[in-house]
PDB file of C-alpha atoms in Angstrom:
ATOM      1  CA  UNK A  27       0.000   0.000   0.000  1.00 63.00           C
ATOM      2  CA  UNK A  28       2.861   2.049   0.889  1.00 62.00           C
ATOM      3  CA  UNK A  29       4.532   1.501  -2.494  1.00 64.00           C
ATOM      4  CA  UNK A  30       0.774   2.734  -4.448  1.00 59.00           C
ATOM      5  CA  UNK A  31       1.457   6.108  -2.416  1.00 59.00           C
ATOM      6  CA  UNK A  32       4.477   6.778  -2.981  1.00 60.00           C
ATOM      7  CA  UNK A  33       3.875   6.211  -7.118  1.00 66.00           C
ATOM      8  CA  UNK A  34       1.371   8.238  -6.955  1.00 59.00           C
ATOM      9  CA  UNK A  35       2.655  10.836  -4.841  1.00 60.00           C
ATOM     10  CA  UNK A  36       5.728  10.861  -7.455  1.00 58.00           C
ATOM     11  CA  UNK A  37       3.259  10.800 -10.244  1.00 59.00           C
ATOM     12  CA  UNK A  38       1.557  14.053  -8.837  1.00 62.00           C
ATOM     13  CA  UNK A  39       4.789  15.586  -8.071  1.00 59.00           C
ATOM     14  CA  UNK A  40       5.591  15.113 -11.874  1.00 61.00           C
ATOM     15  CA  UNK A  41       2.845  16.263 -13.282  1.00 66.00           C
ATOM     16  CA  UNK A  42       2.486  19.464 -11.202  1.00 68.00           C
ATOM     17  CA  UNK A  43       6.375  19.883 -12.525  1.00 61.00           C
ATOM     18  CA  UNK A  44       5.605  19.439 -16.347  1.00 62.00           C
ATOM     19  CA  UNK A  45       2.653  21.458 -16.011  1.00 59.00           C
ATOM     20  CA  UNK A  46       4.372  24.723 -14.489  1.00 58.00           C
ATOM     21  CA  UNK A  47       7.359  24.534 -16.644  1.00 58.00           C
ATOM     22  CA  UNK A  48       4.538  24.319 -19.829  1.00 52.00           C
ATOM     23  CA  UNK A  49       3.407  27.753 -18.262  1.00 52.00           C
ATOM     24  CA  UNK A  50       6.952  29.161 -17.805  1.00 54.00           C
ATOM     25  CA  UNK A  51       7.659  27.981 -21.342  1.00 51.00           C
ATOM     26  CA  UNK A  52       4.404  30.096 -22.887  1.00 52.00           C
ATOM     27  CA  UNK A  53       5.326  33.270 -20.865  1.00 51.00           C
ATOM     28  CA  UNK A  54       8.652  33.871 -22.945  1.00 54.00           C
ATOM     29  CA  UNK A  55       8.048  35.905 -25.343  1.00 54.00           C
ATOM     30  CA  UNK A  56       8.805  35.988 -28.911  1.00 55.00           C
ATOM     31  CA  UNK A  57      11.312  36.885 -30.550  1.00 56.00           C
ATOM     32  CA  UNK A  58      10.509  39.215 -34.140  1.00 58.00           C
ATOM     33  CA  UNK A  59      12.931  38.943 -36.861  1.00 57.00           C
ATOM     34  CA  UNK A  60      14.282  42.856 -37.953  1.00 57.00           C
ATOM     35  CA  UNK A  61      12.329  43.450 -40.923  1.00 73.00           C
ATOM     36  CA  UNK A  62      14.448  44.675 -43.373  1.00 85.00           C
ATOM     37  CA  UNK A  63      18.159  42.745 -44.088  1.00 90.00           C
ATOM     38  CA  UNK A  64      20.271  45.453 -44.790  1.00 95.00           C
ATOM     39  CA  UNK A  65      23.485  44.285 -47.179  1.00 96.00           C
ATOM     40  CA  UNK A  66      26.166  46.761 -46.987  1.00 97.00           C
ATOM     41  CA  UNK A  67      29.149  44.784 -47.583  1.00 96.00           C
ATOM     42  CA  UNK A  68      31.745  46.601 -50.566  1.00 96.00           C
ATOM     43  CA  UNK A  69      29.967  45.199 -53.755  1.00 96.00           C
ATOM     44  CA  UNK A  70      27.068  44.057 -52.136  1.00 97.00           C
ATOM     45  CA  UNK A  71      23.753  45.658 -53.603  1.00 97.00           C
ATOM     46  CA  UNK A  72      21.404  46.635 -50.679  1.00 96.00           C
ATOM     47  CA  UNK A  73      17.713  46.245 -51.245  1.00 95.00           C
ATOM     48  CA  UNK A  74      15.302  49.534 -51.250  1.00 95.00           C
ATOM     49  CA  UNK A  75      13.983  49.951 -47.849  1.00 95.00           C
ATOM     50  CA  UNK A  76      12.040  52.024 -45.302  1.00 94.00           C
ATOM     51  CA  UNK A  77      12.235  53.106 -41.906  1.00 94.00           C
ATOM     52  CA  UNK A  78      11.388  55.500 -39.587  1.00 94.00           C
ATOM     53  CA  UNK A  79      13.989  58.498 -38.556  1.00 96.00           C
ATOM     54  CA  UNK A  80      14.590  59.447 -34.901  1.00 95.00           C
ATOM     55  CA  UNK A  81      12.329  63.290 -36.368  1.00 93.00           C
ATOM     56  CA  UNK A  82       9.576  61.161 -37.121  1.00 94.00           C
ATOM     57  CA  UNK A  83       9.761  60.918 -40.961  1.00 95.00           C
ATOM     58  CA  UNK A  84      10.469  58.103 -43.109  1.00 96.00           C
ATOM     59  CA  UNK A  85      13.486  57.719 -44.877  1.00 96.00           C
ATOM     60  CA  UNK A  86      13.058  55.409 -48.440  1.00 97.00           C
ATOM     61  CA  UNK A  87      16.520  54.904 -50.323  1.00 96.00           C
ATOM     62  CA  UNK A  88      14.576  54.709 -53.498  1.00 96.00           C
ATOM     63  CA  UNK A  89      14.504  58.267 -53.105  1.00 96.00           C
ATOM     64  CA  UNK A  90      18.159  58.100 -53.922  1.00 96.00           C
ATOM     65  CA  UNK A  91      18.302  55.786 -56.837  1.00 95.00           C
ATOM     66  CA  UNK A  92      20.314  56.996 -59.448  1.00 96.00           C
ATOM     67  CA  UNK A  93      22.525  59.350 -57.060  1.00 96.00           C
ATOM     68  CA  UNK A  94      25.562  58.433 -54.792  1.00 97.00           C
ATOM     69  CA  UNK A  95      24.981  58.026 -50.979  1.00 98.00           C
ATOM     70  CA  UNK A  96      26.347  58.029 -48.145  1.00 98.00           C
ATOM     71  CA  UNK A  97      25.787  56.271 -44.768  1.00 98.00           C
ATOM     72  CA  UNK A  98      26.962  56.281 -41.212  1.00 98.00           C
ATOM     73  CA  UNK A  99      26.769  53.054 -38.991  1.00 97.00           C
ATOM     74  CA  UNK A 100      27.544  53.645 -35.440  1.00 97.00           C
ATOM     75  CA  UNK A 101      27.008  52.031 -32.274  1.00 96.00           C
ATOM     76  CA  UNK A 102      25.093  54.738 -29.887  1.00 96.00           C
ATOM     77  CA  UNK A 103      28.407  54.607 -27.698  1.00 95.00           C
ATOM     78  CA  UNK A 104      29.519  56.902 -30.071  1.00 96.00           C
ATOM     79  CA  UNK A 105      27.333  59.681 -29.407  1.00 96.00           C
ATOM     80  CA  UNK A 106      29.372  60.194 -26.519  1.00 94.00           C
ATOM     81  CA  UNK A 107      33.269  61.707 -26.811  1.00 94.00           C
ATOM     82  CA  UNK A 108      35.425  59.780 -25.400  1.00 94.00           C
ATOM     83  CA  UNK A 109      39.301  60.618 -24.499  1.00 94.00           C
ATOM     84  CA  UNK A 110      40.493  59.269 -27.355  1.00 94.00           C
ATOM     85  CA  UNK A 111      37.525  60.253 -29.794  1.00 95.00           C
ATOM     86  CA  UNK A 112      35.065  62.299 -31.160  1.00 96.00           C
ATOM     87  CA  UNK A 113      32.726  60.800 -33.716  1.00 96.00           C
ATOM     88  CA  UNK A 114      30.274  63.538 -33.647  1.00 97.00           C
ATOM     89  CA  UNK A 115      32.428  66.485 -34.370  1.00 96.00           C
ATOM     90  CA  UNK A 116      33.716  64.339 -37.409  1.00 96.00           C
ATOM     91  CA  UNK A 117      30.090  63.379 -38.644  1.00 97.00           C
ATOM     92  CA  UNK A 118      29.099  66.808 -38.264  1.00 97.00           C
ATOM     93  CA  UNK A 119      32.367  67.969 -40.414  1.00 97.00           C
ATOM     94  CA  UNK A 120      31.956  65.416 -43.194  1.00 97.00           C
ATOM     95  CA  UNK A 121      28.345  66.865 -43.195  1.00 97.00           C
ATOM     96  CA  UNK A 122      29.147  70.070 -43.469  1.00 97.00           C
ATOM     97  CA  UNK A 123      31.900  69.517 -46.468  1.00 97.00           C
ATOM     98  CA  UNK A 124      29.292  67.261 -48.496  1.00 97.00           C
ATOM     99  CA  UNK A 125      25.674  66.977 -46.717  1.00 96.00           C
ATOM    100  CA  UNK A 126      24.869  69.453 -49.776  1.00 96.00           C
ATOM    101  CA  UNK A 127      26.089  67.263 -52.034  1.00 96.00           C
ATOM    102  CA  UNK A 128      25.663  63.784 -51.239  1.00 97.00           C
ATOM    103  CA  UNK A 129      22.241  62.179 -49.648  1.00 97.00           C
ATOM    104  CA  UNK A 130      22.982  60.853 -46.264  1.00 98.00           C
ATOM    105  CA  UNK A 131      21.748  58.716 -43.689  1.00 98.00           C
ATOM    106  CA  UNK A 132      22.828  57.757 -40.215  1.00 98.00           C
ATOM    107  CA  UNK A 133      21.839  54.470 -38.396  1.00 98.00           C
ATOM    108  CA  UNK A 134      22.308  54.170 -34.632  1.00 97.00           C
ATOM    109  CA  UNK A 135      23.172  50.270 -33.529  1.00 97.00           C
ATOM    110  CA  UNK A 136      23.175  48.971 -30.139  1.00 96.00           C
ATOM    111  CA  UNK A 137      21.946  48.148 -26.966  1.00 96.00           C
ATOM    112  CA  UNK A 138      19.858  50.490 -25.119  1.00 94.00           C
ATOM    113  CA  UNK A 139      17.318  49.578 -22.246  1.00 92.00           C
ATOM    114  CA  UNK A 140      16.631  53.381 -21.621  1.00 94.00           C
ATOM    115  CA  UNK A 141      14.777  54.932 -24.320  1.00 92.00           C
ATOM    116  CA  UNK A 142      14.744  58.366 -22.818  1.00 94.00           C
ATOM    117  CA  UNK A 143      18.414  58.252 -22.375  1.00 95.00           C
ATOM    118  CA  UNK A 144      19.041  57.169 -25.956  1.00 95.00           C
ATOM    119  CA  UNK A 145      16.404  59.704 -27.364  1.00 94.00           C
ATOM    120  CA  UNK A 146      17.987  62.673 -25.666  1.00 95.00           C
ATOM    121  CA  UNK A 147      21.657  61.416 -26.335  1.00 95.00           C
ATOM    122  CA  UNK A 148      20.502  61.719 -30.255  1.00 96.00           C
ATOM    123  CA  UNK A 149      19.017  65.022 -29.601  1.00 95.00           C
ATOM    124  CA  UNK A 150      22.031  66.569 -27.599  1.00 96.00           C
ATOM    125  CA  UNK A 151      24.820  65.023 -30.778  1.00 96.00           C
ATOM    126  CA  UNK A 152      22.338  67.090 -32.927  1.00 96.00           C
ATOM    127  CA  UNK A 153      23.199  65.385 -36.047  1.00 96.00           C
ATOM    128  CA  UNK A 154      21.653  67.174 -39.367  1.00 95.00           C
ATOM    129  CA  UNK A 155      20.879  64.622 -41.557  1.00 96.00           C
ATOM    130  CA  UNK A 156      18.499  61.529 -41.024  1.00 96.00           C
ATOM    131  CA  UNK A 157      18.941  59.039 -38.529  1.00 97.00           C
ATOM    132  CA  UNK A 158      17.646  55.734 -38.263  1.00 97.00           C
ATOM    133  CA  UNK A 159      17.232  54.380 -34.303  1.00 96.00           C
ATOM    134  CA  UNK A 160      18.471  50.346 -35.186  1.00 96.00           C
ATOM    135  CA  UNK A 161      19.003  50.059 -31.442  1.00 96.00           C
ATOM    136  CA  UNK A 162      17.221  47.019 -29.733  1.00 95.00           C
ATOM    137  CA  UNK A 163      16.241  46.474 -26.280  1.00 94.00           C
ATOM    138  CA  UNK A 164      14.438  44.660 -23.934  1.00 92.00           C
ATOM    139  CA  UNK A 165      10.936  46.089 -25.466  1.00 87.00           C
ATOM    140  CA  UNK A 166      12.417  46.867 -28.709  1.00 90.00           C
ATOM    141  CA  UNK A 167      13.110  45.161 -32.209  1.00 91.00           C
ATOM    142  CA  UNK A 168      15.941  46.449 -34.476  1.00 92.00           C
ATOM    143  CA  UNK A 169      13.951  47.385 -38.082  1.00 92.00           C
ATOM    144  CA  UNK A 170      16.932  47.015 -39.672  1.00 94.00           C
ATOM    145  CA  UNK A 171      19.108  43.720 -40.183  1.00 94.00           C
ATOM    146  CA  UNK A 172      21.956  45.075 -40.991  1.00 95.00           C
ATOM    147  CA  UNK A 173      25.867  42.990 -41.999  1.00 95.00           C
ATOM    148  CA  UNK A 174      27.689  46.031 -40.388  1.00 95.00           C
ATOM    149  CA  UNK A 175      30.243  44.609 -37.856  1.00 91.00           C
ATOM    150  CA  UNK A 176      32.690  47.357 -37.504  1.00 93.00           C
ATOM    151  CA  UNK A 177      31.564  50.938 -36.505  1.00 94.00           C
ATOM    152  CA  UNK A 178      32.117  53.264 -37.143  1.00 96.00           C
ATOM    153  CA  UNK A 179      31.412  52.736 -40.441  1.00 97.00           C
ATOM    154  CA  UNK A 180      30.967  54.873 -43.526  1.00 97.00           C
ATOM    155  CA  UNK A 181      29.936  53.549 -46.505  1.00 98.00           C
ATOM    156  CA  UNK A 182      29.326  54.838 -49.986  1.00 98.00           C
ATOM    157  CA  UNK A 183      26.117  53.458 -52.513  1.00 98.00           C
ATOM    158  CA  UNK A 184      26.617  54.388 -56.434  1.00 97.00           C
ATOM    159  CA  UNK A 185      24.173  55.249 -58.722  1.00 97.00           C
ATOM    160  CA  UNK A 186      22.958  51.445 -59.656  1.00 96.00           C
ATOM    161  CA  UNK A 187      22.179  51.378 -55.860  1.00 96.00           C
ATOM    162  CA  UNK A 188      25.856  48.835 -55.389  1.00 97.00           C
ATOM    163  CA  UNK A 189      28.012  49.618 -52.097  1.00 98.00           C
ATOM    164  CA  UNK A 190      31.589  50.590 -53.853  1.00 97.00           C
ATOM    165  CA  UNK A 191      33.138  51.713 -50.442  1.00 97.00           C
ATOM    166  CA  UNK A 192      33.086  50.652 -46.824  1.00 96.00           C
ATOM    167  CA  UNK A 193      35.173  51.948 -44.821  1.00 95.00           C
ATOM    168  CA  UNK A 194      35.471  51.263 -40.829  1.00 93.00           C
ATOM    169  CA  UNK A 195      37.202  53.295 -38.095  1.00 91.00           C
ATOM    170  CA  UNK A 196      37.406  56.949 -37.199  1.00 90.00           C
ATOM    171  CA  UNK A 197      40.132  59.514 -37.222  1.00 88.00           C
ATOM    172  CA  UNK A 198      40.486  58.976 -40.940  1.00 88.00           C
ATOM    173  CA  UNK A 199      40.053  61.047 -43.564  1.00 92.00           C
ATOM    174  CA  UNK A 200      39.776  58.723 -46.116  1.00 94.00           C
ATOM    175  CA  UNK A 201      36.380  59.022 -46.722  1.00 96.00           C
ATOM    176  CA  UNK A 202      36.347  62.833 -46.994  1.00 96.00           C
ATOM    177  CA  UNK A 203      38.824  62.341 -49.830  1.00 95.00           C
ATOM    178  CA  UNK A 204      36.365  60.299 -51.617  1.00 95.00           C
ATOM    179  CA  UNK A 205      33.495  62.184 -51.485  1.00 96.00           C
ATOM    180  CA  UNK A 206      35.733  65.277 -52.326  1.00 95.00           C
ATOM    181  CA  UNK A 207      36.743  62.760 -55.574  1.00 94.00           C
ATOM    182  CA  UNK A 208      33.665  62.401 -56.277  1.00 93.00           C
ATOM    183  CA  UNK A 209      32.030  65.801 -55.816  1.00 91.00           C
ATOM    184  CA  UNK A 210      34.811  67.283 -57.765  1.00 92.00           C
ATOM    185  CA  UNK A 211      34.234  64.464 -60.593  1.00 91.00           C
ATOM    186  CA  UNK A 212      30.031  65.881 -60.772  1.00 84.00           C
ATOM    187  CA  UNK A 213      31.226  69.483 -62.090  1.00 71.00           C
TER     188      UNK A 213
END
């Protein structure tokens, strides 16, 4: 009698166990794929999407078919100088030399589980041209999928919409000499 017990006192024990972890199991939640895969390796040819800028608009690159363009891919680390760096003030000069000139775009990457904190560290770097939030957080999806892996990056799209530079690091100028090349090449 003692053994029938004990079986089904295991029994219950088990089935109390597979039914709470079933629970725990529907509570995670679900992961959304970014919805745009953004290819912007040198010769890849990204395909035309939308997104929403950090000013509320919506940026399409279609709007820049047939025209060079430029964009910026940086983590949101470097909206901050550091000792050794100072992304912004080089954005803001490469925008200054050629925002007239070239269509740009920035996307922000990263991390961020403070949205106010992120949204006011975009606002105080007051960057001129568009900007694309791509950050992702613990309530937030990325909309972009982008192959960047080295930031910060700046890469330049040709007229038949193909990446023919990409370029990672700051405190280079290489870039600037490019889009001076180029610039100089459209008179």
């Amino acid at each position: 009698m003692k053994k029938v017990f004990l079986i089904a006192g295991a029994l219950l024990v088990l089935s109390i166990v597979a039914c709470s972890q079933a629970k725990q199991d529907k509570k995670e939640p679900e992961v959304t794929k970014p919805k745009v895969k953004l290819k912007l390796l040198d010769g890849e040819t990204p395909d035309t999407f939308e997104a929403k800028t950090t000013n509320g608009k919506t940026f399409n690159s279609a709007e820049n078919k047939g025209k060079y363009w430029a964009v910026f891919v940086y983590d949101k680390s470097y909206l901050t100088k550091s000792d050794s760096y100072d992304m912004v003030a080089e954005l803001k000069e490469t925008i200054k030399k050629f925002g007239d000139k070239v269509p740009m775009l920035v996307i922000v990457n990263g991390f961020s589980d403070d949205e106010p904190k992120l949204k006011k560290m975009i606002a105080d770097a007051d960057i001129s041209i568009s900007q694309i939030d791509n950050t992702e957080g613990p309530e937030k999806d990325k909309p972009l999928d982008d192959n960047v892996f080295c930031t910060p990056a700046k890469i330049l799209i040709d007229p038949s919409g193909k990446v023919v530079y990409n370029g990672c690091g700051g405190k280079t100028n290489t870039f600037d000499l490019k889009l001076d090349s180029l610039v100089k090449s459209f008179k």
